[in-house]
Each structure stands twice: as structure tokens, then as C-alpha cells.
Amino acid sequence: DQQVKQNSPSLSVQEGRISILNCDYTNSMFDYFLWYKKYPAEGPTFLISISSIKDKNEDGRFTVFLNKSAKHLSLHIVPSQPGDSAVYFCAATLVNRDDKIIFGKGTRLHILP
Amino acid sequence: SQTIHQWPATLVQPVGSPLSLECTVEGTSNPNLYWYRQAAGRGLQLLFYSVGIGQISSEVPQNLSASRPQDRQFILSSKKLLLSDSGFYLCAWNSGVVYNSPLHFGNGTRLTVT
């Protein structure tokens, strides 16, 4: 049962344009969402997060949008840069605070020159 | 500053052999500790997590086990490896005190079972 879904395995975007990575979730009890970036042979690194009480959080080139009614969040990267080429994981935590963090399958982003 | 160490970086083991992967965290106390596995097409799968010494929660029934003998040490083990245990294993920690503290990952262990 995949509670956090990233339905696009890969995405290619021209350098300088906007990259939009999507994530859907099924459990309405999730109260906090995070995005991680992962390069090959390395552990993921935290990018940005958003609480379920907000609908937008921005940090430099990265913005996360949350649509609770649709159970959907997205990560916008603008402008996209070559170093953004990586796998991006969406993750969510549960409101009962059992400290579990559930990840999606990831989306591989390719930034084209 | 906090650091997480995970070793070995790569491991090739025959089917049926035992496994022990170790993870240690420095610079923090009473962290939550996690073991994840990244397998092809399955993203980051949570295997075990621990909120304190001797406390282990298992997420996926399998032939792996975890132990936390010390506050900042987390060990992933198996008595007999299966081919399906191949994958990229990641240890992670976050604060057990700070609400919604992000996970910090180690650099991972690439396990190949032959």
C-alpha cells in the first residue's frame, strides 16, 4: 500500500526553466511533508518541508505547494540548474507522532543544457 | 555539529551468509534512528526505526533485524542473506525532541548478494 506516490519516474527540463515535481498521498492524517534530493551513491539530503497548516513554503529557488483537499503537493525549482539533476523524494509524517517518515518512490530529474 | 557514519560503503556477500551493518551518530543525544532500503523501483522503504535504546519498530517482515545497543548506535543484521536483500541501505537520524526534525542520512551501503 503506497501511501506516498510519485507517479512520474523521471522528468527532463531545460536549464533555466521551471521544474515541477509532483507527489500525491492517500493518508489524510499526514501532518508534515518533506522533499529530499539524492545523488547516486549518496544518502538523501533534506531540501524543504511544509506543515499541513500551510499551503506554500519558499526557500530560494525551491517552493513547495500543498493542496490538502486534493492530497497533492508539488516542488517547484526555478530557475533549474545543472546541479539540480538528481532523484527527488517526497516524504510525509503521521499526525500521531509515531516518528515514521514515509517516502515515495522518487522522481529522477534531468536538467538539459 | 552532528555527523552520521555508516559502514561499509560496499559489500558483496553470498546467499546464506550473515550480515552486519553499523551506523553511529555523533554530536547529539537520544536521536531517533532509522534503517531504509532503496531497491530498484521501490523508492526508500522504511525497514526499522528506534526512538531509544533497546526500542525497535519493524516495518517490513523479512529476514532482517535491527538492534540499538547504545544511544547512538544502530545495527542492521541478518542470519542468512537472500538474493532479494540486495540494495542500497541507508541509516538516518533525526531529533527525538524537535518537532518534525528532518532526517539526516548517512552515505549508504551498497549490498550485493550473489
GROMACS .gro file of C-alpha atoms in nm:
model
  227
    1ASP     CA    1   0.000   0.000   0.000
    2GLN     CA    2   0.180   0.308  -0.129
    3GLN     CA    3   0.073   0.598   0.093
    4VAL     CA    4   0.303   0.848  -0.078
    5LYS     CA    5   0.304   0.836  -0.455
    6GLN     CA    6   0.533   0.995  -0.708
    7ASN     CA    7   0.382   0.887  -1.036
    8SER     CA    8   0.649   1.028  -1.265
    9PRO     CA    9   0.965   0.815  -1.254
   10SER     CA   10   1.157   1.077  -1.449
   11LEU     CA   11   1.136   1.433  -1.575
   12SER     CA   12   1.353   1.631  -1.818
   13VAL     CA   13   1.366   2.010  -1.805
   14GLN     CA   14   1.568   2.267  -1.994
   15GLU     CA   15   1.823   2.459  -1.791
   16GLY     CA   16   1.679   2.791  -1.676
   17ARG     CA   17   1.318   2.675  -1.697
   18ILE     CA   18   1.091   2.569  -1.412
   19SER     CA   19   1.096   2.212  -1.282
   20ILE     CA   20   0.775   2.087  -1.122
   21LEU     CA   21   0.783   1.761  -0.928
   22ASN     CA   22   0.455   1.616  -0.809
   23CYS     CA   23   0.356   1.400  -0.516
   24ASP     CA   24   0.021   1.255  -0.408
   25TYR     CA   25  -0.070   1.098  -0.076
   26THR     CA   26  -0.358   0.886   0.043
   27ASN     CA   27  -0.349   0.928   0.421
   28SER     CA   28  -0.526   1.246   0.534
   29MET     CA   29  -0.362   1.208   0.876
   30PHE     CA   30  -0.023   1.313   0.741
   31ASP     CA   31   0.069   1.644   0.905
   32TYR     CA   32   0.411   1.729   0.766
   33PHE     CA   33   0.569   1.687   0.427
   34LEU     CA   34   0.931   1.697   0.317
   35TRP     CA   35   1.132   1.689  -0.003
   36TYR     CA   36   1.473   1.524  -0.027
   37LYS     CA   37   1.731   1.526  -0.304
   38LYS     CA   38   1.957   1.233  -0.372
   39TYR     CA   39   2.266   1.195  -0.586
   40PRO     CA   40   2.390   0.846  -0.688
   41ALA     CA   41   2.575   0.653  -0.418
   42GLU     CA   42   2.494   0.916  -0.155
   43GLY     CA   43   2.233   0.949   0.116
   44PRO     CA   44   1.939   1.184   0.053
   45THR     CA   45   1.968   1.541   0.176
   46PHE     CA   46   1.682   1.746   0.312
   47LEU     CA   47   1.558   2.024   0.081
   48ILE     CA   48   1.240   2.183   0.207
   49SER     CA   49   0.934   2.100   0.413
   50ILE     CA   50   0.580   2.218   0.472
   51SER     CA   51   0.334   2.178   0.754
   52SER     CA   52  -0.022   2.074   0.679
   53ILE     CA   53  -0.145   2.407   0.818
   54LYS     CA   54   0.024   2.592   0.532
   55ASP     CA   55  -0.023   2.584   0.157
   56LYS     CA   56   0.312   2.724   0.046
   57ASN     CA   57   0.670   2.738   0.168
   58GLU     CA   58   0.953   2.904  -0.020
   59ASP     CA   59   1.330   2.876   0.019
   60GLY     CA   60   1.539   3.040  -0.250
   61ARG     CA   61   1.481   2.862  -0.582
   62PHE     CA   62   1.266   2.597  -0.415
   63THR     CA   63   0.895   2.632  -0.339
   64VAL     CA   64   0.665   2.361  -0.210
   65PHE     CA   65   0.287   2.388  -0.259
   66LEU     CA   66   0.035   2.183  -0.063
   67ASN     CA   67  -0.324   2.120  -0.172
   68LYS     CA   68  -0.484   1.930   0.115
   69SER     CA   69  -0.821   1.883  -0.047
   70ALA     CA   70  -0.652   1.711  -0.341
   71LYS     CA   71  -0.394   1.539  -0.120
   72HIS     CA   72  -0.130   1.671  -0.352
   73LEU     CA   73   0.196   1.857  -0.314
   74SER     CA   74   0.448   1.982  -0.562
   75LEU     CA   75   0.803   2.108  -0.560
   76HIS     CA   76   0.891   2.394  -0.793
   77ILE     CA   77   1.252   2.468  -0.881
   78VAL     CA   78   1.313   2.790  -1.067
   79PRO     CA   79   1.536   2.851  -1.246
   80SER     CA   80   1.655   2.493  -1.293
   81GLN     CA   81   2.031   2.443  -1.285
   82PRO     CA   82   2.254   2.151  -1.394
   83GLY     CA   83   2.329   2.066  -1.031
   84ASP     CA   84   1.959   2.004  -0.974
   85SER     CA   85   1.985   1.679  -1.172
   86ALA     CA   86   1.915   1.417  -0.907
   87VAL     CA   87   1.642   1.193  -0.770
   88TYR     CA   88   1.382   1.379  -0.563
   89PHE     CA   89   1.186   1.204  -0.290
   90CYS     CA   90   0.866   1.324  -0.137
   91ALA     CA   91   0.808   1.218   0.225
   92ALA     CA   92   0.534   1.251   0.486
   93THR     CA   93   0.494   1.207   0.859
   94LEU     CA   94   0.189   1.098   1.058
   95VAL     CA   95  -0.006   1.314   1.300
   96ASN     CA   96   0.005   1.051   1.577
   97ARG     CA   97   0.375   1.124   1.606
   98ASP     CA   98   0.498   0.771   1.588
   99ASP     CA   99   0.810   0.910   1.422
  100LYS     CA  100   0.762   0.718   1.099
  101ILE     CA  101   0.860   0.901   0.784
  102ILE     CA  102   0.715   0.752   0.467
  103PHE     CA  103   0.882   0.814   0.132
  104GLY     CA  104   0.760   0.800  -0.224
  105LYS     CA  105   0.947   0.610  -0.496
  106GLY     CA  106   1.124   0.920  -0.622
  107THR     CA  107   1.141   1.115  -0.946
  108ARG     CA  108   1.465   1.143  -1.142
  109LEU     CA  109   1.510   1.498  -1.268
  110HIS     CA  110   1.735   1.561  -1.569
  111ILE     CA  111   1.833   1.920  -1.640
  112LEU     CA  112   1.916   1.958  -2.007
  113PRO     CA  113   2.180   2.209  -2.124
  114SER     CA  114   2.792   1.956   1.470
  115GLN     CA  115   2.615   1.627   1.421
  116THR     CA  116   2.754   1.359   1.193
  117ILE     CA  117   2.639   1.014   1.094
  118HIS     CA  118   2.874   0.734   0.998
  119GLN     CA  119   2.770   0.424   0.814
  120TRP     CA  120   2.990   0.137   0.703
  121PRO     CA  121   3.093  -0.042   0.497
  122ALA     CA  122   3.026   0.158   0.180
  123THR     CA  123   3.001  -0.153  -0.035
  124LEU     CA  124   2.957  -0.519   0.046
  125VAL     CA  125   2.932  -0.835  -0.163
  126GLN     CA  126   2.803  -1.136   0.026
  127PRO     CA  127   2.698  -1.487  -0.082
  128VAL     CA  128   2.345  -1.611  -0.029
  129GLY     CA  129   2.305  -1.765   0.316
  130SER     CA  130   2.584  -1.565   0.477
  131PRO     CA  131   2.527  -1.336   0.777
  132LEU     CA  132   2.512  -0.957   0.762
  133SER     CA  133   2.603  -0.678   1.000
  134LEU     CA  134   2.582  -0.311   0.901
  135GLU     CA  135   2.669  -0.050   1.158
  136CYS     CA  136   2.565   0.311   1.194
  137THR     CA  137   2.674   0.563   1.455
  138VAL     CA  138   2.572   0.922   1.518
  139GLU     CA  139   2.789   1.185   1.682
  140GLY     CA  140   2.711   1.522   1.827
  141THR     CA  141   2.359   1.458   1.953
  142SER     CA  142   2.182   1.268   2.228
  143ASN     CA  143   1.882   1.037   2.217
  144PRO     CA  144   1.828   1.059   1.841
  145ASN     CA  145   1.561   0.868   1.655
  146LEU     CA  146   1.739   0.618   1.432
  147TYR     CA  147   1.618   0.463   1.109
  148TRP     CA  148   1.718   0.199   0.855
  149TYR     CA  149   1.589   0.244   0.500
  150ARG     CA  150   1.650   0.039   0.187
  151GLN     CA  151   1.646   0.173  -0.165
  152ALA     CA  152   1.572  -0.107  -0.410
  153ALA     CA  153   1.508  -0.070  -0.781
  154GLY     CA  154   1.159   0.064  -0.847
  155ARG     CA  155   1.064   0.079  -0.479
  156GLY     CA  156   1.198   0.412  -0.360
  157LEU     CA  157   1.304   0.445   0.003
  158GLN     CA  158   1.149   0.169   0.207
  159LEU     CA  159   1.147   0.206   0.585
  160LEU     CA  160   1.279  -0.113   0.747
  161PHE     CA  161   1.327  -0.028   1.116
  162TYR     CA  162   1.320   0.271   1.343
  163SER     CA  163   1.412   0.328   1.704
  164VAL     CA  164   1.320   0.605   1.946
  165GLY     CA  165   1.550   0.483   2.224
  166ILE     CA  166   1.798   0.218   2.340
  167GLY     CA  167   1.652  -0.129   2.301
  168GLN     CA  168   1.337   0.003   2.132
  169ILE     CA  169   1.297  -0.124   1.775
  170SER     CA  170   0.993  -0.096   1.550
  171SER     CA  171   0.984  -0.316   1.242
  172GLU     CA  172   0.800  -0.204   0.934
  173VAL     CA  173   0.856  -0.485   0.689
  174PRO     CA  174   0.852  -0.855   0.784
  175GLN     CA  175   1.165  -1.015   0.643
  176ASN     CA  176   1.482  -1.192   0.746
  177LEU     CA  177   1.648  -0.874   0.868
  178SER     CA  178   1.669  -0.749   1.225
  179ALA     CA  179   1.792  -0.434   1.396
  180SER     CA  180   1.940  -0.358   1.733
  181ARG     CA  181   2.031  -0.045   1.925
  182PRO     CA  182   2.284  -0.145   2.188
  183GLN     CA  183   2.386   0.215   2.263
  184ASP     CA  184   2.214   0.551   2.235
  185ARG     CA  185   2.385   0.648   1.911
  186GLN     CA  186   2.449   0.309   1.755
  187PHE     CA  187   2.215   0.126   1.523
  188ILE     CA  188   2.292  -0.214   1.373
  189LEU     CA  189   2.120  -0.397   1.088
  190SER     CA  190   2.168  -0.773   1.083
  191SER     CA  191   2.071  -1.091   0.911
  192LYS     CA  192   2.150  -1.451   0.994
  193LYS     CA  193   2.110  -1.571   0.634
  194LEU     CA  194   2.104  -1.333   0.339
  195LEU     CA  195   1.868  -1.380   0.046
  196LEU     CA  196   1.919  -1.260  -0.311
  197SER     CA  197   1.629  -1.022  -0.257
  198ASP     CA  198   1.824  -0.847   0.021
  199SER     CA  199   2.044  -0.675  -0.238
  200GLY     CA  200   2.001  -0.299  -0.236
  201PHE     CA  201   2.125   0.030  -0.105
  202TYR     CA  202   2.088   0.053   0.273
  203LEU     CA  203   2.065   0.390   0.438
  204CYS     CA  204   2.088   0.480   0.803
  205ALA     CA  205   1.932   0.807   0.917
  206TRP     CA  206   1.865   1.004   1.232
  207ASN     CA  207   1.653   1.293   1.346
  208SER     CA  208   1.590   1.469   1.670
  209GLY     CA  209   1.358   1.295   1.912
  210VAL     CA  210   1.285   1.631   2.073
  211VAL     CA  211   1.250   1.885   1.792
  212TYR     CA  212   0.907   1.852   1.633
  213ASN     CA  213   0.923   1.739   1.271
  214SER     CA  214   1.300   1.738   1.265
  215PRO     CA  215   1.420   1.640   0.914
  216LEU     CA  216   1.604   1.315   0.861
  217HIS     CA  217   1.979   1.323   0.813
  218PHE     CA  218   2.112   1.032   0.614
  219GLY     CA  219   2.443   0.851   0.604
  220ASN     CA  220   2.614   0.781   0.273
  221GLY     CA  221   2.468   0.433   0.248
  222THR     CA  222   2.591   0.076   0.199
  223ARG     CA  223   2.558  -0.092  -0.140
  224LEU     CA  224   2.487  -0.459  -0.063
  225THR     CA  225   2.507  -0.717  -0.340
  226VAL     CA  226   2.402  -1.069  -0.253
  227THR     CA  227   2.539  -1.323  -0.502
   0.00000   0.00000   0.00000
